[in-house]
Amino acid sequence: MQIDKEQFKKDLAEQIQKDYSQSIDTVSTGEIYQSLAKTIRYYISGDWIKCKDKVRDNLEKQVYYFSMEFMIGRLLKETLLKTGMLEDVTDVLKDFGFKLEDILESEREPGLGNGGLGRLAACFMDSCACLGIPGNGNGIRYNYGMFEQRFSDGNQVEWPDDWLRNKNPWEIRKENRKEVVKFGGTVRMDANLKPIHEGYEIIHAVPYDMPIIGNDDKTINTLRLWSAELILEDSELNSVEYSKLEAKKIEIQKITNVLYPDDSTDEGKLLRLKQEYFFVSAGLQSIMKDFKKLKLSISEFPNKVAVHINDTHPALCIPELIRILLDEEHLEWEEAIEITRATMSYTNHTIMQEALEKWPAHFLKNLLPRIYMILEELDRRFNDKYSSSLTEEQLRNTSIIRDGYVRMANLSVIMSHSTNGVAKLHTDLLKTEVMKDLNFLFPDRFNNKTNGISYRRWIESCNPTLSSLIDETIGKEWRKNPLELAKLNDYKDDSTMLDKIERVKNINKENFSDYMKQRYDFDIDPKSIYDVQIKRFHEYKRQFLNALHILYLYHKILREPDYKMQPVTFIFGGKAASSYYRAKKVIKFINSLAYHINTDPRVKGRIKIYLIPNYNVSLAERIIPATNISEQISTATKEASGTSNMKFMLNGAITLATLDGANIEIKDQVGDDNIMIFGLNKEEVLDYQSNHNYNASDIYQNDQDIKMVVDSLVNGFLPKLGYDGIDLYDSLLKENDRYYVLKDFHSYKEASAKLRCMYKDRKKWNKMSIINTANAGIFSSDETIKRYAKEIWNVNGDF
Ligand code: PLP
């Protein structure tokens, strides 16, 4: 977008005056940020309106991506980059005496997600807009996002993330588009067998819309987040007592108050179920209203609307659409089912049994009586249709309601036209293990869509030094078509290019080290290898394995004071769900280890370890460009895909990985010589699981190194850890090491040593690095979204 700098200056000053009644030289950077964002939002609003009009006038099919989480990250820099306003706005701010960097730093990150699932939703929205696909996000406007993590005596402490305190300048509240969501009450059938829902509670859902901007001003889509609010009509105002009103307001706001700090268990149960129905119902009602304005036959609905369910959290979309079609549009069951199935598609994100969502039937019956009736009918129809062709066990595995629970994954597969996994291995496991009976019934519905990442954020914006080097080397076409990165393969033996690659990495490492010093007073030597594991703390992700190995190296250095090794800085980042006791013990272990190693003069800088507090998207953007080794070490079969693995690869880190999730596809892209693989594979893990022949105690008893390391968890070797090592010790020996940490310990240790050794040959390392970047194009979320659009959503276009 071309802007007139002088006009922009005036507009910004005017906005500041409106917002704060102050002149620009008296406001803070935080205040400038607010007014700047609003000015930019105003500048793009014309295009936003045009886009909506175009979609409506051309009767284009729209995609609605329903997700409980959108971890969108900071928006100002991305917006400036995509609109092409970055340089001009930098100049304008300079003229006013401000540095863009400071203003970017004052943006509070909207932490509306837990981890990979929420970040994926954000990348997908970005790709839809950049490809010109009319794709809108539908989610919840949490008053409090992901908690802020701090450490006290090495323990994680959770602080509320009051991200809306200074308001969100990108959003627009649209009270005139509010919807009514009904909870509770009873349902009876009238004389014509039509359901009558009575005695329910009404909650208003108010949408807050944010623009999702494509590059080159191509498309502006909408992220619509719903907030639960008390809205009284004028007639009600006099009939409610003020004191009761306040209490009611608080009660209602509770629904969208907090993001549940866990994406793998159904904590908080009833309130979480309320959240799920709340945004699903509001979203679908507003979609139906927009559709009806088109004045088409209802049978056209699936031709104009695709609803995507990101994991099962929004699976109530299915009975809710059926409810609308039956009760409000007065269709027959068969047609309602057909339209719903043709509209819905579902992405599965986990095969871990404990994370497959299921709701106690009585919860649904009490909270959503009409929805529960619909679920019962869907289950009855399914059983009627398939009971003769399935065995009792198959029927038990596939039905929607069983043993007093509603199983959301089964509902999603049975009632949608597409179920996709998020990496080849994961889809394969879905089809052959977890959902094999559903796959037997509906083989055509299952498909793979390996996750992807937005290249705008994860290289262009976060790694400008590498991006410029790539531009210089192969031209700028890769920014539009990431597959062009493959041209870098031609430079893998070019020593000048390899030197440049190293220089870029070193600059990024120095910048990161400076930032860590200034922000946390960490002393990170930019000459050391940066070995990084950043992700949610979870047992299956095995930060514990990483930490045990560092403990092993510490012992080795103490035993062999002259032991020579390439200096390494081990960097961790990640939050543990507040109720996840064991993950929090791993955090305590790492912090204790860091204290002892970093303060022990005998270590002589050979190893250092830091756990950076409050890992979030903004930190990821700083860490990833500076990383040498990317730790992707989950137990094989457990990580559905991973996306940070792709981000590291793109930025030239070498992956130290198990054969899990998308690591396997990264290996296929770069070849065996440019990735370091270790550990049990899928077959070996499945074999242990089915034959119950794994024995952690045997390994512990018969291996001196392992025994030494494991004993140090409980024998006082790490005084800071205190008694907190006992639970971790028990997880290995009393609980027989469910994630095979001890089994993989030696192969991990050896793989890690090999990589450190390879780092000495810098030329070879830089070659591996460039090969990783060159072959990362396939993991662009643009590529992934093109496949979703063509193969799942049936959206046509020239993308
Ligand atoms: N959390 C944050 C803040 C991220 O930025 C990302 C990915 O970039 C993730 C979680 C997902 O990481 P992983 O794929 O390693 O689980």
Short mmCIF file of C-alpha atoms in Angstrom, two decimals, residues 181-432:
data_model
loop_
_atom_site.label_atom_id
_atom_site.label_comp_id
_atom_site.label_asym_id
_atom_site.label_seq_id
_atom_site.Cartn_x
_atom_site.Cartn_y
_atom_site.Cartn_z
CA VAL A 181 -26.76 -18.89 22.98
CA LYS A 182 -29.04 -21.04 25.09
CA PHE A 183 -27.98 -23.24 28.00
CA GLY A 184 -29.93 -25.62 30.23
CA GLY A 185 -33.71 -25.96 30.41
CA THR A 186 -35.81 -28.86 29.19
CA VAL A 187 -37.11 -30.06 25.85
CA ARG A 188 -40.53 -31.53 25.22
CA MET A 189 -42.25 -32.56 22.02
CA ASP A 190 -45.42 -30.76 20.97
CA ALA A 191 -48.44 -32.41 19.34
CA ASN A 192 -46.68 -32.35 15.93
CA LEU A 193 -43.55 -33.92 17.39
CA LYS A 194 -41.68 -30.64 17.14
CA PRO A 195 -39.24 -29.99 20.00
CA ILE A 196 -40.03 -27.16 22.39
CA HIS A 197 -37.05 -25.94 24.41
CA GLU A 198 -38.09 -24.19 27.64
CA GLY A 199 -36.61 -22.75 30.81
CA TYR A 200 -33.17 -22.10 29.34
CA GLU A 201 -30.68 -19.43 30.23
CA ILE A 202 -29.71 -16.90 27.57
CA ILE A 203 -26.14 -15.74 27.07
CA HIS A 204 -25.25 -13.06 24.56
CA ALA A 205 -22.27 -13.70 22.34
CA VAL A 206 -20.71 -10.51 20.99
CA PRO A 207 -18.23 -10.82 18.12
CA TYR A 208 -14.94 -8.92 18.00
CA ASP A 209 -13.49 -8.92 14.49
CA MET A 210 -9.84 -8.60 13.58
CA PRO A 211 -8.49 -8.28 10.04
CA ILE A 212 -6.27 -11.06 8.71
CA ILE A 213 -4.21 -9.46 6.04
CA GLY A 214 -2.81 -11.11 2.94
CA ASN A 215 0.37 -9.86 1.34
CA ASP A 216 0.38 -7.43 -1.58
CA ASP A 217 -2.99 -6.14 -0.32
CA LYS A 218 -4.52 -9.22 -1.89
CA THR A 219 -7.16 -10.29 0.56
CA ILE A 220 -8.30 -9.27 4.02
CA ASN A 221 -10.18 -11.98 5.87
CA THR A 222 -11.68 -11.90 9.34
CA LEU A 223 -10.81 -13.53 12.62
CA ARG A 224 -14.00 -13.43 14.64
CA LEU A 225 -13.63 -13.98 18.38
CA TRP A 226 -16.71 -14.27 20.58
CA SER A 227 -17.12 -12.77 24.01
CA ALA A 228 -19.83 -13.66 26.56
CA GLU A 229 -21.48 -10.49 27.74
CA LEU A 230 -24.50 -9.34 29.67
CA ILE A 231 -26.61 -7.19 27.38
CA LEU A 232 -29.90 -5.94 28.68
CA GLU A 233 -32.58 -4.55 26.43
CA ASP A 234 -34.02 -1.19 27.54
CA SER A 235 -37.18 -2.92 28.77
CA GLU A 236 -35.17 -5.15 31.08
CA LEU A 237 -33.12 -2.39 32.68
CA ASN A 238 -35.69 -1.34 35.26
CA SER A 239 -36.64 -4.85 36.24
CA VAL A 240 -33.20 -6.01 37.46
CA GLU A 241 -31.70 -5.04 40.79
CA TYR A 242 -28.31 -3.41 40.46
CA SER A 243 -26.57 -5.64 43.03
CA LYS A 244 -27.82 -8.76 41.26
CA LEU A 245 -26.83 -7.31 37.91
CA GLU A 246 -23.16 -7.14 38.83
CA ALA A 247 -23.15 -10.74 40.07
CA LYS A 248 -24.88 -11.88 36.90
CA LYS A 249 -22.40 -10.00 34.75
CA ILE A 250 -19.48 -11.71 36.43
CA GLU A 251 -21.16 -15.10 36.11
CA ILE A 252 -21.69 -14.62 32.38
CA GLN A 253 -18.22 -13.27 31.70
CA LYS A 254 -16.78 -16.39 33.30
CA ILE A 255 -17.58 -18.30 30.12
CA THR A 256 -14.96 -16.49 28.09
CA ASN A 257 -12.71 -15.44 30.92
CA VAL A 258 -9.81 -17.88 30.68
CA LEU A 259 -8.09 -20.08 28.17
CA TYR A 260 -7.75 -23.52 29.65
CA PRO A 261 -4.06 -23.97 30.19
CA ASP A 262 -4.02 -27.44 28.73
CA ASP A 263 -4.80 -28.71 25.27
CA SER A 264 -4.59 -32.38 26.05
CA THR A 265 -7.00 -33.04 28.89
CA ASP A 266 -10.56 -31.97 29.55
CA GLU A 267 -9.82 -29.98 32.69
CA GLY A 268 -12.30 -27.54 34.06
CA LYS A 269 -14.90 -29.82 32.50
CA LEU A 270 -18.29 -28.12 32.65
CA LEU A 271 -17.03 -24.61 32.02
CA ARG A 272 -14.90 -25.83 29.16
CA LEU A 273 -17.92 -27.60 27.64
CA LYS A 274 -19.82 -24.32 27.98
CA GLN A 275 -17.02 -22.51 26.16
CA GLU A 276 -17.08 -25.06 23.37
CA TYR A 277 -20.79 -24.78 22.74
CA PHE A 278 -20.78 -21.03 23.23
CA PHE A 279 -18.51 -20.15 20.32
CA VAL A 280 -19.74 -22.97 18.10
CA SER A 281 -23.36 -21.94 18.45
CA ALA A 282 -22.66 -18.22 18.02
CA GLY A 283 -20.43 -18.88 15.01
CA LEU A 284 -22.86 -21.15 13.19
CA GLN A 285 -25.85 -18.91 13.83
CA SER A 286 -24.01 -15.95 12.34
CA ILE A 287 -22.85 -18.03 9.36
CA MET A 288 -26.42 -19.13 8.72
CA LYS A 289 -27.63 -15.52 8.88
CA ASP A 290 -25.07 -14.48 6.27
CA PHE A 291 -25.95 -17.43 4.08
CA LYS A 292 -29.64 -16.60 4.19
CA LYS A 293 -28.91 -13.10 2.94
CA LEU A 294 -27.76 -14.73 -0.31
CA LYS A 295 -31.34 -15.98 -0.88
CA LEU A 296 -30.24 -19.40 -2.11
CA SER A 297 -31.89 -22.75 -1.50
CA ILE A 298 -30.71 -24.31 1.77
CA SER A 299 -29.38 -27.27 -0.20
CA GLU A 300 -26.73 -24.85 -1.52
CA PHE A 301 -25.31 -24.44 1.97
CA PRO A 302 -22.36 -26.85 1.55
CA ASN A 303 -21.53 -25.23 -1.79
CA LYS A 304 -21.10 -21.87 -0.13
CA VAL A 305 -19.87 -22.79 3.34
CA ALA A 306 -17.11 -25.10 4.58
CA VAL A 307 -16.77 -25.53 8.34
CA HIS A 308 -13.49 -26.93 9.58
CA ILE A 309 -13.18 -28.38 13.08
CA ASN A 310 -9.68 -27.94 14.49
CA ASP A 311 -9.42 -30.97 16.78
CA THR A 312 -12.59 -32.07 18.53
CA HIS A 313 -13.01 -28.96 20.73
CA PRO A 314 -15.45 -27.43 18.20
CA ALA A 315 -17.11 -30.78 17.34
CA LEU A 316 -20.44 -29.53 18.68
CA CYS A 317 -20.61 -27.69 15.35
CA ILE A 318 -22.12 -30.92 14.07
CA PRO A 319 -25.22 -31.24 16.30
CA GLU A 320 -25.57 -27.45 16.36
CA LEU A 321 -25.86 -27.22 12.57
CA ILE A 322 -28.30 -30.11 12.61
CA ARG A 323 -30.32 -28.31 15.28
CA ILE A 324 -30.47 -25.14 13.17
CA LEU A 325 -31.45 -27.10 10.06
CA LEU A 326 -34.14 -29.12 11.84
CA ASP A 327 -35.60 -26.65 14.30
CA GLU A 328 -35.15 -23.34 12.52
CA GLU A 329 -35.05 -24.30 8.85
CA HIS A 330 -37.53 -27.17 9.30
CA LEU A 331 -35.66 -29.72 7.23
CA GLU A 332 -36.10 -33.47 7.57
CA TRP A 333 -33.42 -35.49 9.38
CA GLU A 334 -31.97 -37.05 6.24
CA GLU A 335 -31.42 -33.74 4.51
CA ALA A 336 -30.05 -32.09 7.66
CA ILE A 337 -27.54 -34.91 8.04
CA GLU A 338 -26.52 -34.78 4.41
CA ILE A 339 -25.95 -31.02 4.45
CA THR A 340 -24.06 -31.18 7.73
CA ARG A 341 -21.76 -33.95 6.55
CA ALA A 342 -21.03 -32.16 3.29
CA THR A 343 -20.19 -28.97 5.23
CA MET A 344 -18.00 -30.34 8.00
CA SER A 345 -14.40 -31.50 7.97
CA TYR A 346 -12.20 -32.45 10.91
CA THR A 347 -8.52 -32.45 11.78
CA ASN A 348 -7.31 -34.92 14.38
CA HIS A 349 -4.31 -33.74 16.40
CA THR A 350 -3.57 -36.61 18.74
CA ILE A 351 -3.71 -40.34 19.06
CA MET A 352 -3.08 -40.38 22.79
CA GLN A 353 -6.11 -42.02 24.38
CA GLU A 354 -6.13 -39.67 27.36
CA ALA A 355 -6.31 -36.68 25.02
CA LEU A 356 -9.23 -37.91 22.88
CA GLU A 357 -12.08 -35.79 24.14
CA LYS A 358 -15.15 -37.50 25.59
CA TRP A 359 -17.90 -35.90 27.62
CA PRO A 360 -20.00 -37.51 30.35
CA ALA A 361 -23.45 -37.86 28.75
CA HIS A 362 -25.20 -36.30 31.76
CA PHE A 363 -23.17 -33.08 31.31
CA LEU A 364 -24.54 -32.67 27.81
CA LYS A 365 -28.02 -33.76 28.80
CA ASN A 366 -28.23 -31.07 31.50
CA LEU A 367 -26.35 -28.27 29.81
CA LEU A 368 -27.53 -28.77 26.23
CA PRO A 369 -30.69 -30.90 26.27
CA ARG A 370 -31.64 -30.35 22.64
CA ILE A 371 -28.11 -31.01 21.43
CA TYR A 372 -28.01 -34.21 23.48
CA MET A 373 -31.25 -35.41 21.88
CA ILE A 374 -29.66 -34.91 18.48
CA LEU A 375 -26.53 -36.79 19.51
CA GLU A 376 -28.66 -39.69 20.74
CA GLU A 377 -30.50 -39.81 17.45
CA LEU A 378 -27.24 -39.72 15.46
CA ASP A 379 -25.91 -42.57 17.58
CA ARG A 380 -29.12 -44.56 17.13
CA ARG A 381 -29.00 -44.12 13.37
CA PHE A 382 -25.35 -45.14 13.25
CA ASN A 383 -26.01 -48.29 15.28
CA ASP A 384 -29.05 -49.19 13.18
CA LYS A 385 -27.10 -48.86 10.00
CA TYR A 386 -23.93 -50.68 10.98
CA SER A 387 -24.77 -53.13 13.76
CA SER A 388 -25.23 -56.01 11.32
CA SER A 389 -21.94 -55.42 9.48
CA LEU A 390 -19.71 -54.84 12.51
CA THR A 391 -18.66 -57.08 15.37
CA GLU A 392 -19.67 -56.06 18.88
CA GLU A 393 -16.12 -54.86 19.50
CA GLN A 394 -16.06 -52.80 16.32
CA LEU A 395 -19.39 -51.27 17.20
CA ARG A 396 -18.13 -50.46 20.69
CA ASN A 397 -15.06 -48.73 19.21
CA THR A 398 -16.98 -46.67 16.70
CA SER A 399 -20.26 -45.59 18.20
CA ILE A 400 -20.85 -42.03 19.33
CA ILE A 401 -22.28 -42.67 22.80
CA ARG A 402 -21.00 -45.54 24.92
CA ASP A 403 -20.66 -46.31 28.63
CA GLY A 404 -22.15 -42.96 29.59
CA TYR A 405 -19.78 -40.90 27.44
CA VAL A 406 -20.14 -38.96 24.20
CA ARG A 407 -16.99 -39.52 22.12
CA MET A 408 -16.21 -36.42 20.15
CA ALA A 409 -13.66 -37.95 17.78
CA ASN A 410 -16.09 -40.66 16.65
CA LEU A 411 -18.80 -38.04 16.19
CA SER A 412 -16.42 -35.96 14.10
CA VAL A 413 -15.44 -38.79 11.79
CA ILE A 414 -18.94 -40.17 11.36
CA MET A 415 -20.55 -36.82 10.72
CA SER A 416 -17.96 -35.09 8.52
CA HIS A 417 -16.83 -35.80 4.97
CA SER A 418 -13.10 -35.59 5.74
CA THR A 419 -10.83 -36.53 8.63
CA ASN A 420 -7.20 -35.64 8.30
CA GLY A 421 -4.11 -36.38 10.33
CA VAL A 422 -1.28 -33.85 10.49
CA ALA A 423 1.75 -35.87 9.31
CA LYS A 424 2.13 -39.07 7.32
CA LEU A 425 3.03 -41.23 10.31
CA HIS A 426 0.22 -39.79 12.37
CA THR A 427 -2.38 -40.38 9.64
CA ASP A 428 -1.07 -43.88 9.21
CA LEU A 429 -1.44 -44.56 12.95
CA LEU A 430 -4.95 -43.12 12.88
CA LYS A 431 -5.94 -45.47 10.09
CA THR A 432 -4.25 -48.59 11.35
#
